[in-house]
Coordinates of C-alpha atoms and ligand atoms in Angstrom, one line a residue:
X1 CA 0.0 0.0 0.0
X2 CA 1.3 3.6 -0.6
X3 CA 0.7 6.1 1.7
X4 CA -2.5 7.4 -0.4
X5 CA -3.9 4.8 -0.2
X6 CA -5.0 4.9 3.8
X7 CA -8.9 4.2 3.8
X8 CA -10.7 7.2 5.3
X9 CA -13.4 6.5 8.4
X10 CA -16.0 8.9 7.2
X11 CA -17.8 9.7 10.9
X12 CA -19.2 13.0 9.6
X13 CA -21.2 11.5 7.3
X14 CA -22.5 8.7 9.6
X15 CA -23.1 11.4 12.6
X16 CA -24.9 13.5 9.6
X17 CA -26.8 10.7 8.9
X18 CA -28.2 9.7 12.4
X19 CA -29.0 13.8 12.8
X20 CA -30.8 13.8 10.2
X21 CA -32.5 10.3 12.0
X22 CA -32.7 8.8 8.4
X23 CA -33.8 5.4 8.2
X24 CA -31.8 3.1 6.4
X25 CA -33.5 -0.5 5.8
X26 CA -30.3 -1.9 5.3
X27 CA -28.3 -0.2 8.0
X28 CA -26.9 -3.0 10.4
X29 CA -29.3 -2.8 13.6
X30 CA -27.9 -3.5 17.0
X31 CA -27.2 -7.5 17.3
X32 CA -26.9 -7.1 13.5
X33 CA -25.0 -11.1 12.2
X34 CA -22.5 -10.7 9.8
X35 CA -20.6 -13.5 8.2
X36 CA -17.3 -13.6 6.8
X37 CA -16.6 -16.2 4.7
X38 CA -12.8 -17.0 4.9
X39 CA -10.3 -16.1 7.4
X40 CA -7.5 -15.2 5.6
X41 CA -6.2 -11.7 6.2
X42 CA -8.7 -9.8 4.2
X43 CA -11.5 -12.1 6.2
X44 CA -9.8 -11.0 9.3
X45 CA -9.0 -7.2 8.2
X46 CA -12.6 -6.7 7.7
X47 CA -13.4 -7.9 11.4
X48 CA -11.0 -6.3 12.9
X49 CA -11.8 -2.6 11.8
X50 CA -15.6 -3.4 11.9
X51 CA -16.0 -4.2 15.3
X52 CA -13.7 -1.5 16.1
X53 CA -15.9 0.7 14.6
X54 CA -18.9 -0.8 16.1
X55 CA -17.7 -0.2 20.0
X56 CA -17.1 3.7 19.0
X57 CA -20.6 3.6 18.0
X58 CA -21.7 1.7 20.7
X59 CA -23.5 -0.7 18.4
X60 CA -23.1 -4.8 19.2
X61 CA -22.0 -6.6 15.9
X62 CA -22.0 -10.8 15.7
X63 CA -19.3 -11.7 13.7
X64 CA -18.3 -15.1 12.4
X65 CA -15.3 -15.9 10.3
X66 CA -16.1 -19.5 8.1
X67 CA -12.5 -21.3 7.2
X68 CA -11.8 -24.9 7.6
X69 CA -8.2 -24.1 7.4
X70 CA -6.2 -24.1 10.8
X71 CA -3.2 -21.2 10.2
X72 CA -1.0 -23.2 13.5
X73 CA -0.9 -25.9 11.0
X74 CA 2.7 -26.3 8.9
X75 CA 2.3 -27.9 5.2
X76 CA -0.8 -26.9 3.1
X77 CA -3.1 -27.6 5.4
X78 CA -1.7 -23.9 7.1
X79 CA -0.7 -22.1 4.6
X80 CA -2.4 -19.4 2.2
X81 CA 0.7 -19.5 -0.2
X82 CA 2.5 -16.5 -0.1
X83 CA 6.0 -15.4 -0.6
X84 CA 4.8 -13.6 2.6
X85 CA 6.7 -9.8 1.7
X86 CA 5.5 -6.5 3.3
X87 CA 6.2 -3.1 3.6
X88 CA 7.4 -1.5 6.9
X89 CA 4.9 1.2 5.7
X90 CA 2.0 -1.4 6.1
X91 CA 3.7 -2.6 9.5
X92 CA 3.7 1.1 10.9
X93 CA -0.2 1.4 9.8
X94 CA -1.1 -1.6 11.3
X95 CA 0.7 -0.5 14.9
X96 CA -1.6 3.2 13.9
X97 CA -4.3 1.2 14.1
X98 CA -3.6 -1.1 17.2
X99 CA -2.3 -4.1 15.4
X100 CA 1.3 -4.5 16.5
X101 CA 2.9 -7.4 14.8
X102 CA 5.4 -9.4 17.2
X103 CA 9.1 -10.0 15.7
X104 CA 7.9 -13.6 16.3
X105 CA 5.4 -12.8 13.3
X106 CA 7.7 -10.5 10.9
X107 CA 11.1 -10.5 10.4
X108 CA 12.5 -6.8 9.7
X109 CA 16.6 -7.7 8.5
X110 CA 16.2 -7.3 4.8
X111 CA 17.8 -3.7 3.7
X112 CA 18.7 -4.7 0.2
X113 CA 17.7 -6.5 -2.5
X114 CA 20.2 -8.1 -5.4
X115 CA 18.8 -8.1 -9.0
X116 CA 20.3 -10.7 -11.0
X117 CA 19.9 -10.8 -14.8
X118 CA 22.2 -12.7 -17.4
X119 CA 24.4 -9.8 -18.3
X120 CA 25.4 -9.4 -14.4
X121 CA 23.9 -8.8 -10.9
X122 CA 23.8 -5.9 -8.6
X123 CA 22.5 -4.3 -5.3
X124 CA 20.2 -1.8 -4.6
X125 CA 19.6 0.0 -1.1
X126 CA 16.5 0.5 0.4
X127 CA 15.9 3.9 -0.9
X128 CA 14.0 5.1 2.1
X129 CA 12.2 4.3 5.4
X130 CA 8.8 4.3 4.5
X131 CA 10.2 1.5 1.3
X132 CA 11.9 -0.9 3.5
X133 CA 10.4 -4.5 3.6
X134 CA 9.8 -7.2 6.1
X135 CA 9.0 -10.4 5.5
X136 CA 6.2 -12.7 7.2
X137 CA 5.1 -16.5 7.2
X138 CA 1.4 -17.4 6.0
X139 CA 0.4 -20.5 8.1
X140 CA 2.4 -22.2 10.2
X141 CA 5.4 -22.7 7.6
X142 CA 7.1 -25.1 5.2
X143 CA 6.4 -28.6 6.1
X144 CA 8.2 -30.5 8.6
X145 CA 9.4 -27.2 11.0
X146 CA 6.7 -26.0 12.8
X147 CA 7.6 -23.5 15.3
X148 CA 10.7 -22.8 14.3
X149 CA 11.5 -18.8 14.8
X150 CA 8.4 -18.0 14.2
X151 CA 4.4 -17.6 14.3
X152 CA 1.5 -17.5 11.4
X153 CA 0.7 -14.2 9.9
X154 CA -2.9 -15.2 9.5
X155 CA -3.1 -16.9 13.0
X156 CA -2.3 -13.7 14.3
X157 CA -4.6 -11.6 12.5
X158 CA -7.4 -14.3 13.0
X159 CA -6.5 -14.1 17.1
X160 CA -6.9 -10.1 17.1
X161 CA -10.4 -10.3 15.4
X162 CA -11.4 -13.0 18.2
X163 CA -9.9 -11.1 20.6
X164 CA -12.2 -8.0 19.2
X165 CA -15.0 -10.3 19.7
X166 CA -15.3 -12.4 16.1
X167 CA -16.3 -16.3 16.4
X168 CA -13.9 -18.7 14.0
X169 CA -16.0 -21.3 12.9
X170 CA -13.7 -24.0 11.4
X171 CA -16.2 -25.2 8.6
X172 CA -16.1 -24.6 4.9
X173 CA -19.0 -22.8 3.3
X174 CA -20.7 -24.3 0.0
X175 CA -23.5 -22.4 -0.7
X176 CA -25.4 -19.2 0.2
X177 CA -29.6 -18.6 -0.7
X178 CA -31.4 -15.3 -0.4
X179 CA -34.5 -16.5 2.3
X180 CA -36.4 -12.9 2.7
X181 CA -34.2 -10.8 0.9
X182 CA -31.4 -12.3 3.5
X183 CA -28.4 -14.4 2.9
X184 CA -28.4 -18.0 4.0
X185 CA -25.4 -19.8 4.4
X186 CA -25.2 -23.5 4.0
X187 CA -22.3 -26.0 5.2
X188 CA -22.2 -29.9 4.7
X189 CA -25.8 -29.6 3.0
X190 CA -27.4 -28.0 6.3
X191 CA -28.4 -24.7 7.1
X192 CA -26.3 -22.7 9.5
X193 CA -27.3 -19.3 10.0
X194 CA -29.0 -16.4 8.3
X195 CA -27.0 -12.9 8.2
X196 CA -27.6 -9.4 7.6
X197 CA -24.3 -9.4 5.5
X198 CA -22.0 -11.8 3.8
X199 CA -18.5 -11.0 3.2
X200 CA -16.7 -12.9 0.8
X201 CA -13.0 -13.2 1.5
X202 CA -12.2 -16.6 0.0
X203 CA -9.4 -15.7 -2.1
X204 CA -8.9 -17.7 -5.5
X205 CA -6.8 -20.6 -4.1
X206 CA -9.7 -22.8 -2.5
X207 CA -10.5 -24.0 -6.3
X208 CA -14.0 -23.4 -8.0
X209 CA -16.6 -23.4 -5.2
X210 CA -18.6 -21.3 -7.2
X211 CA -21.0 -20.3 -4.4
X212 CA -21.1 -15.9 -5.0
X213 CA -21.6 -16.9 -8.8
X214 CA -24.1 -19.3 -8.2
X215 CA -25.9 -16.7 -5.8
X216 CA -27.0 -15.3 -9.7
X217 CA -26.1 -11.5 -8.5
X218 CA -23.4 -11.1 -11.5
X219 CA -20.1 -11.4 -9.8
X220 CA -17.6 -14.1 -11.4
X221 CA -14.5 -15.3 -9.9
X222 CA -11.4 -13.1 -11.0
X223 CA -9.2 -13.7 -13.6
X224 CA -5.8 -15.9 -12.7
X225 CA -2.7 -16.9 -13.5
X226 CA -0.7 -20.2 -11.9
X227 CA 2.2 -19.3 -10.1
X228 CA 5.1 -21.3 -7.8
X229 CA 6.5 -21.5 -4.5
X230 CA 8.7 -23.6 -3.0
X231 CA 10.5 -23.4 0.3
X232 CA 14.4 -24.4 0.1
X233 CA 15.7 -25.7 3.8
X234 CA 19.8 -24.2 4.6
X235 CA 21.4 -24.1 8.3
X236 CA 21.1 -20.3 9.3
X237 CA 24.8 -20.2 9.0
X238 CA 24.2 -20.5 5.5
X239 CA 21.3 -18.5 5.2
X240 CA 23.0 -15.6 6.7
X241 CA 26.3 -15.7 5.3
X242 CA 25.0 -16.9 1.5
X243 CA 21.9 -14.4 1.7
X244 CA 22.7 -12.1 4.1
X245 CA 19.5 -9.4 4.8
X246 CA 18.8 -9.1 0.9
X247 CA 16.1 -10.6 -1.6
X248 CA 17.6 -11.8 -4.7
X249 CA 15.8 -10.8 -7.4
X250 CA 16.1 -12.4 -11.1
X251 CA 14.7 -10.9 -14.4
X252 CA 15.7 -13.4 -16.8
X253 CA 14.6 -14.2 -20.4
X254 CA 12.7 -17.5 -19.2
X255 CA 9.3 -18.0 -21.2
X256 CA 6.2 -17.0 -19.1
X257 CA 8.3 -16.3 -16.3
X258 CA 8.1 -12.2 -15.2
X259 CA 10.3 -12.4 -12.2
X260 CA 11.2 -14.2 -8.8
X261 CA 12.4 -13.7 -6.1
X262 CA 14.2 -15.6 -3.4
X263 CA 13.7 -14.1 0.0
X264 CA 15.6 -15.1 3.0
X265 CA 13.7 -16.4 6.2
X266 CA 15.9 -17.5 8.9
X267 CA 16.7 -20.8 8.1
X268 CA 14.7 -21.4 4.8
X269 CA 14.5 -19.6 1.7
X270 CA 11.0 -18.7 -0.1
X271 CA 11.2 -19.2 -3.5
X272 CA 8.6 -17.2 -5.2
X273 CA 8.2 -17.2 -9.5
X274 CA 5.7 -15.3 -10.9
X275 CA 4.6 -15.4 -14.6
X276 CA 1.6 -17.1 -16.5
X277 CA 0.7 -20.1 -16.7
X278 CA 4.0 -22.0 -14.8
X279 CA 3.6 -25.2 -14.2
X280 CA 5.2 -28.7 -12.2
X281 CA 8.6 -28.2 -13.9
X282 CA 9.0 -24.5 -13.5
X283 CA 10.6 -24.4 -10.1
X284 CA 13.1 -27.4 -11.5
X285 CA 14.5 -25.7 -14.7
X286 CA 14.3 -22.4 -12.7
X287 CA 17.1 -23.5 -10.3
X288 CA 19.3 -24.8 -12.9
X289 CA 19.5 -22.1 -15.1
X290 CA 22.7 -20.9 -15.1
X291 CA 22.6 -17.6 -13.3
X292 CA 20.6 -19.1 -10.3
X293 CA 23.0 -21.7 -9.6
X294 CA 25.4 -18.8 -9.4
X295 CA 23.3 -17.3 -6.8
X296 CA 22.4 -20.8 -5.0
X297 CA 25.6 -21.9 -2.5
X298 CA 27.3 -24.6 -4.4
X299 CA 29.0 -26.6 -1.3
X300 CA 25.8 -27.7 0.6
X301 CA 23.4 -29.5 -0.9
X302 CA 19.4 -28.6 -0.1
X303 CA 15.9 -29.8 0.3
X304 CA 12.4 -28.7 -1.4
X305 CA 10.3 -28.6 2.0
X306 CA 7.2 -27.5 0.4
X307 CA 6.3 -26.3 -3.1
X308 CA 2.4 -25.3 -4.9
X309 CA 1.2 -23.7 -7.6
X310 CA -1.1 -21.1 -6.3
X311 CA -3.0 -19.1 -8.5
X312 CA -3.0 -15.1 -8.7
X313 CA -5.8 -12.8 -9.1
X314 CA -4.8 -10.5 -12.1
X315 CA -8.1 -9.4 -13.1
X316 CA -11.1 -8.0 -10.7
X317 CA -14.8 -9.0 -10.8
X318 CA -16.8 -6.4 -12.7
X319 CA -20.0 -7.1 -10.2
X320 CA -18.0 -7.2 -6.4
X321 CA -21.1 -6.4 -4.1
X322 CA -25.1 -7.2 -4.1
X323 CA -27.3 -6.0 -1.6
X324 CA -26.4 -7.6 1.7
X325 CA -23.2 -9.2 0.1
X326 CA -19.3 -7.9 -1.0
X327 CA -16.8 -9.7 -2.4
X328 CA -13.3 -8.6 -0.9
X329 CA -9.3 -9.1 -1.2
X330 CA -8.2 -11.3 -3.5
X331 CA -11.6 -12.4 -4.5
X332 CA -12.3 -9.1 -5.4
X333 CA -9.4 -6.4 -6.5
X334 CA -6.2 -6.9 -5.8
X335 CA -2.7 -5.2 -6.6
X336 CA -0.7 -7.0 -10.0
X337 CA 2.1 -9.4 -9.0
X338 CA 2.9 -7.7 -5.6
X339 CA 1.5 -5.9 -1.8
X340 CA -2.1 -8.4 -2.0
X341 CA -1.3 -8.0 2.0
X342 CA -1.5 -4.3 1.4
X343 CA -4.8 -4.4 -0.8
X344 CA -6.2 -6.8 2.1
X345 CA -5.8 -4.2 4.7
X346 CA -7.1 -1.8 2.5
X347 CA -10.5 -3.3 0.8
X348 CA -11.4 -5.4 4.0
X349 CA -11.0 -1.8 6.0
X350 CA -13.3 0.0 3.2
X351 CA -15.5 -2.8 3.2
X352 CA -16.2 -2.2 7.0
X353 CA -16.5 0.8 6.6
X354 CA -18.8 1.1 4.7
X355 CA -20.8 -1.7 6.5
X356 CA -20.6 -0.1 9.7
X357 CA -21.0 4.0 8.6
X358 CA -23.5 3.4 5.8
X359 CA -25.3 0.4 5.3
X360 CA -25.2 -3.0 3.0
X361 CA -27.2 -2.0 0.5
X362 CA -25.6 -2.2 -3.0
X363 CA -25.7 1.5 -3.0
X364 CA -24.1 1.8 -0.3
X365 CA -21.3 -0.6 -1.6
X366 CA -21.4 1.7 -4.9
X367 CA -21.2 4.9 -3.2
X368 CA -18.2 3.8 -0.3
X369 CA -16.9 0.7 -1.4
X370 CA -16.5 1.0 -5.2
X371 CA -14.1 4.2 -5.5
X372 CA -11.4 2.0 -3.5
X373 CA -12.3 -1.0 -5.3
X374 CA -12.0 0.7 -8.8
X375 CA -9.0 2.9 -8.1
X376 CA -6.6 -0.6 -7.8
X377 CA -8.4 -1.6 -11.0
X378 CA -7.3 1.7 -12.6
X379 CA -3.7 1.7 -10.7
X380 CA -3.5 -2.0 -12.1
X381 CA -3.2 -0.6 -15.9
X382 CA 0.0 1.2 -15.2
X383 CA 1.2 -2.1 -13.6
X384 CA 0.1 -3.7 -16.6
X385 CA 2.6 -1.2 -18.8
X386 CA 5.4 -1.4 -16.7
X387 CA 5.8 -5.3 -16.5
X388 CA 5.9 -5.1 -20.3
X389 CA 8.6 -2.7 -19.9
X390 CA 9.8 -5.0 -17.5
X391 CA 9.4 -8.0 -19.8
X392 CA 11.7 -6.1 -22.2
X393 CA 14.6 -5.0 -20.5
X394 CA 14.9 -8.8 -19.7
X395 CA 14.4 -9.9 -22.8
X396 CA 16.5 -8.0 -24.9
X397 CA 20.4 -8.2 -23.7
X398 CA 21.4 -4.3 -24.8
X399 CA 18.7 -3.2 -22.6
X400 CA 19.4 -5.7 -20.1
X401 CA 22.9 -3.9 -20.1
X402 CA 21.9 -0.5 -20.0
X403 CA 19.1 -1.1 -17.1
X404 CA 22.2 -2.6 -15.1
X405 CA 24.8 0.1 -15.7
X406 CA 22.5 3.0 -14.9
X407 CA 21.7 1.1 -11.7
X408 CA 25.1 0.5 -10.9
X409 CA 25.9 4.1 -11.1
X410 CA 23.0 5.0 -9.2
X411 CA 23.7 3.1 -6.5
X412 CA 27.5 4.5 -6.2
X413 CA 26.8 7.9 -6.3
X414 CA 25.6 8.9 -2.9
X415 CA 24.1 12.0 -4.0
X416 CA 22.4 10.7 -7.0
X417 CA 18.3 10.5 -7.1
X418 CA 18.3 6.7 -7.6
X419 CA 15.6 6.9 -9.9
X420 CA 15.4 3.6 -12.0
X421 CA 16.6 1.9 -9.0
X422 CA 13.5 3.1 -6.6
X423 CA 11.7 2.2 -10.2
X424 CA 12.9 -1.3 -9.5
X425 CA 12.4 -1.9 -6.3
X426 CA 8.8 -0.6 -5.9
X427 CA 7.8 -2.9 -8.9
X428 CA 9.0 -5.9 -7.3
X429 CA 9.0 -5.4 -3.7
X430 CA 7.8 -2.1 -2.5
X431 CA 4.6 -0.7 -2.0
X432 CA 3.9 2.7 -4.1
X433 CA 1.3 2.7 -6.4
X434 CA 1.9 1.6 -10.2
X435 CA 0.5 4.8 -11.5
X436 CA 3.7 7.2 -9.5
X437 CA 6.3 4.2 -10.6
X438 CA 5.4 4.8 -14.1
X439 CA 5.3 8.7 -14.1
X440 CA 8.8 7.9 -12.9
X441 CA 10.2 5.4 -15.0
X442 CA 9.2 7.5 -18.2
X443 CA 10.3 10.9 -16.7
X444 CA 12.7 12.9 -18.7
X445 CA 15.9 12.0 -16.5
X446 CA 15.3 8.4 -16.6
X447 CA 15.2 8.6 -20.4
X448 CA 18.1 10.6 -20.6
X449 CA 20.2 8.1 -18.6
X450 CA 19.2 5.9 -20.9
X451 CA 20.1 7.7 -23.9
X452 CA 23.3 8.0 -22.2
X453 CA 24.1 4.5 -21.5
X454 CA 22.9 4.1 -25.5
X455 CA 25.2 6.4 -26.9
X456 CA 28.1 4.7 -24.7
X457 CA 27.8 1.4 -26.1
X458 CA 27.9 3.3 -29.8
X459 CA 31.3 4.6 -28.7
X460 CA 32.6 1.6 -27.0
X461 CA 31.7 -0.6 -30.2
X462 CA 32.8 2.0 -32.6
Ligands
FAD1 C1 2.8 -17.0 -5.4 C2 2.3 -15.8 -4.6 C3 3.1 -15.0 -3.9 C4 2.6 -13.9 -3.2 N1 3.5 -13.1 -2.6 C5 3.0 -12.0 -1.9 C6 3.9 -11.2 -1.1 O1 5.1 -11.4 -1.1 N2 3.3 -10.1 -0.5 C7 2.0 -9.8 -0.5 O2 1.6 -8.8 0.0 N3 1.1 -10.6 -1.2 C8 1.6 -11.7 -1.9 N4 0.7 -12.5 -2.5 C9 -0.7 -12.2 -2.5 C10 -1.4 -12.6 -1.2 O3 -1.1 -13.9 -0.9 C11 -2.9 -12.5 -1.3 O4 -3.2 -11.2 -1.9 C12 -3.6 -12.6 0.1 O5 -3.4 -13.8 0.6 C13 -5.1 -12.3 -0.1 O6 -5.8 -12.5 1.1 P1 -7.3 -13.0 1.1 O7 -7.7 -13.1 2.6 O8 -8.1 -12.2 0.2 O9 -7.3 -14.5 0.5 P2 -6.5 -15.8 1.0 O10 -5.3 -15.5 1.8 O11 -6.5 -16.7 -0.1 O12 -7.6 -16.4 2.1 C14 -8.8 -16.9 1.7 C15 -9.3 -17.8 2.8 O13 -10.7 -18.2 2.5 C16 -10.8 -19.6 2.9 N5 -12.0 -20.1 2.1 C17 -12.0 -20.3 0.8 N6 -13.2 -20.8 0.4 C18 -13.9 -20.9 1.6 C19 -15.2 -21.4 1.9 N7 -16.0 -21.9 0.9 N8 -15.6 -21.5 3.2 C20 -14.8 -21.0 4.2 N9 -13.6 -20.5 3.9 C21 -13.1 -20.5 2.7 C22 -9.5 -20.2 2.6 O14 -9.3 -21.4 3.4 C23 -8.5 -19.1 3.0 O15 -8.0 -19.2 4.3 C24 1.2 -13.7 -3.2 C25 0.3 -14.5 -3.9 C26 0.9 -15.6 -4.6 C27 -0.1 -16.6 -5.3

């Protein structure tokens, strides 16, 4: 998330709203039921900040979270599949707003990151404070090590909504009627329990349930790609010396791949490729092309603890909310390739807030809920541009060349403005939005260093 993104609580026009003693037939009542289908972070975003907002109003909300899934658990049955990287801005938000993360549930060492390509690596600083990274683990982590330096992102997120007063129900949801214009959900073919709203935070990774399309209001399931993961096991001495506080990043010309990155966790390495369409072998010919097994240390052997091909959302519903009913995180919109923690903090906040200060009406969601949801879509376009720039400074060597000697010179020059390297790293790893990256990365200066690193290679061949 970049720092405009912050979702505004809009109390004036809730306290105009009561003044004015309008009444709402789908404002949430006292003892209103909401349920949230999936308990990943969005799931557990959403509870969080709407029965925060519930107590200032002095208003009782029932909240229960539906997911089978149990986040102490290490292997799949844990995990959410995640290279698990976030910004220290999103940390700092999260403390704003009363969610401290432990050091048990993010680790704060990494300070660099090394770009590898195959005309030659190099390392970029941070570039500021508010663009330094952390990482975090999504379940209980890789197979086989359970509780090992660490605790579950998504365990910890679920705990502060129950500690705010949200039930977990461990069961998985399979299909949702309107009964009197009200949601009904249904779980192992019985009825549970009626709500005055139904959040959908189910992801895209829990395959083809089909229960918000089948509810006939117009929303399909987003647009994916397959991606990979895998989690390499080292001795920390390794880890620390080999890796050091740095994710190693590697644009290379591989078909359907757009980038990975490798990001150091202690005593395992994530291993995170994103691309379209990668498949069983990916994660196999990725680690022995050449300039990885560079990277990769060549004395120890290692083991693949975990690996899956997760999907990614890369393009949003058109029809996210009904009456009584939005569709959130990755389910919904979503940020390309990178910060989906970011966009979970965001939507599920804007999604209770608009809940909570407004109502559940489909207006409502159109009015509060949409401007958020559409201004990722929007940001997402310039994302779109820029890994196709991306895809060709990769692709072609001479730019390959010229990306990495303007870099280079960047990062030597104390005094210089860094641009194409803070172009570089918020793409990947960082959090501002698409749109600033790319008023950047075609700005005047960055053309002219390029220029400049074009007209060198004419003299140097000449
Ligand atoms: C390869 C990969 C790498 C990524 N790396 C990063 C990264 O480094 N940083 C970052 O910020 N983001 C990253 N992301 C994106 C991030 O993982 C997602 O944006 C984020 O998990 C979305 O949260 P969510 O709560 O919307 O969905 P999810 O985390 O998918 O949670 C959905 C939950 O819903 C539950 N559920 C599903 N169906 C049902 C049902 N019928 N009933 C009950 N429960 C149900 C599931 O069990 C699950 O727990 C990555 C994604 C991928 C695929």
């Amino acid at each position: 998330m970049s720092p405009e993104d912050h979702p505004k609580t809009d109390f004036a026009a809730y306290v105009a709203k009561q003044a004015l003693a309008e009444s709402h037939p789908y404002a949430l009542d006292d003892d209103a039921r909401i349920a949230v289908v999936g308990g990943g972070p969005t799931g557990s975003f959403f509870s969080i900040f709407a029965l925060k907002l519930a107590k200032m109003l002095d208003k009782k909300l029932n909240i229960t979270i539906y997911d089978p899934k149990n986040f102490t658990k290490d292997g799949p049955a844990g995990c959410n599949k995640c290279a698990g990287i976030i910004s220290e801005l999103l940390v700092q938000t999260l403390a704003v707003e009363g969610i401290n993360l432990p050091d048990s549930v993010v680790w704060k060492g990494i300070n660099s990151y090394q770009l590898h390509t195959t005309k030659g690596s190099v390392s970029i600083a941070t570039p500021s404070f508010e663009n330094t990274i952390a990482a975090v683990y999504r379940g209980g982590g890789p197979k086989g090590i359970i509780g090992e330096h660490k605790e579950s992102f998504d365990d910890f997120l679920m705990g502060q909504a129950i500690k705010e007063g949200a039930e977990h129900v461990p069961r998985k949801i399979q299909r949702i009627e309107y009964e009197n214009g009200k949601p009904v959900l249904f779980s192992q073919g019985g009825e549970i329990e009626q709500a005055d709203l139904v959040v959908g935070a189910v992801g895209v990774n829990s395959g083809k349930s089909g229960i918000f399309p089948d509810m006939g209001f117009g929303y399909e399931e987003p647009q994916t790609v397959k991606a990979a993961i895998t989690e390499i096991s080292f001795d920390e001495e390794i880890i620390t010396e080999h890796f050091g506080n740095s994710v190693h990043l590697f644009l290379l010309p591989i078909k359907n791949l757009k980038f990975a990155a490798m990001i150091p966790k202690v005593t395992y390495l994530t291993l995170c490729i994103l691309g379209h369409d990668l498949n069983a072998d990916t994660v196999r010919d990725f680690l022995a092309y050449p300039v990885v097994k560079e990277v990769l240390p060549k004395s120890v052997g290692y083991k693949l603890n975990c690996r899956c091909l997760p999907k990614m959302n890369i393009r949003a519903p058109k029809v996210p909310f009904t009456d009584r009913v939005v569709m959130c995180g990755d389910a919904g919109s979503t940020r390309l390739f990178k910060d989906g923690l970011g966009a979970a903090y965001i939507m599920g906040k804007a999604a209770a807030n608009t809940a909570v200060l407004h109502g559940v009406s489909k207006q409502d969601f159109q009015e509060h809920y949409y401007p958020v949801y559409k201004n990722i879509i929007v940001d997402n376009q310039f994302g779109n541009y820029l890994y196709f720039l991306a895809d060709l400074y990769k692709n072609y060597g001479l730019l390959t060349r010229w990306m990495l000697q303007i870099v280079r010179e960047e990062q030597s020059d104390p005094e210089d403005p860094k641009r194409l390297s803070s172009v570089l790293w918020n793409m990947f790893t960082g959090n501002e939005r698409f749109k600033n990256i790319f008023a950047t990365a075609v700005s005047l200066p960055v053309r002219f260093d390029l220029w400049k690193a074009f007209a060198r290679t004419l003299v140097i061949r000449r």
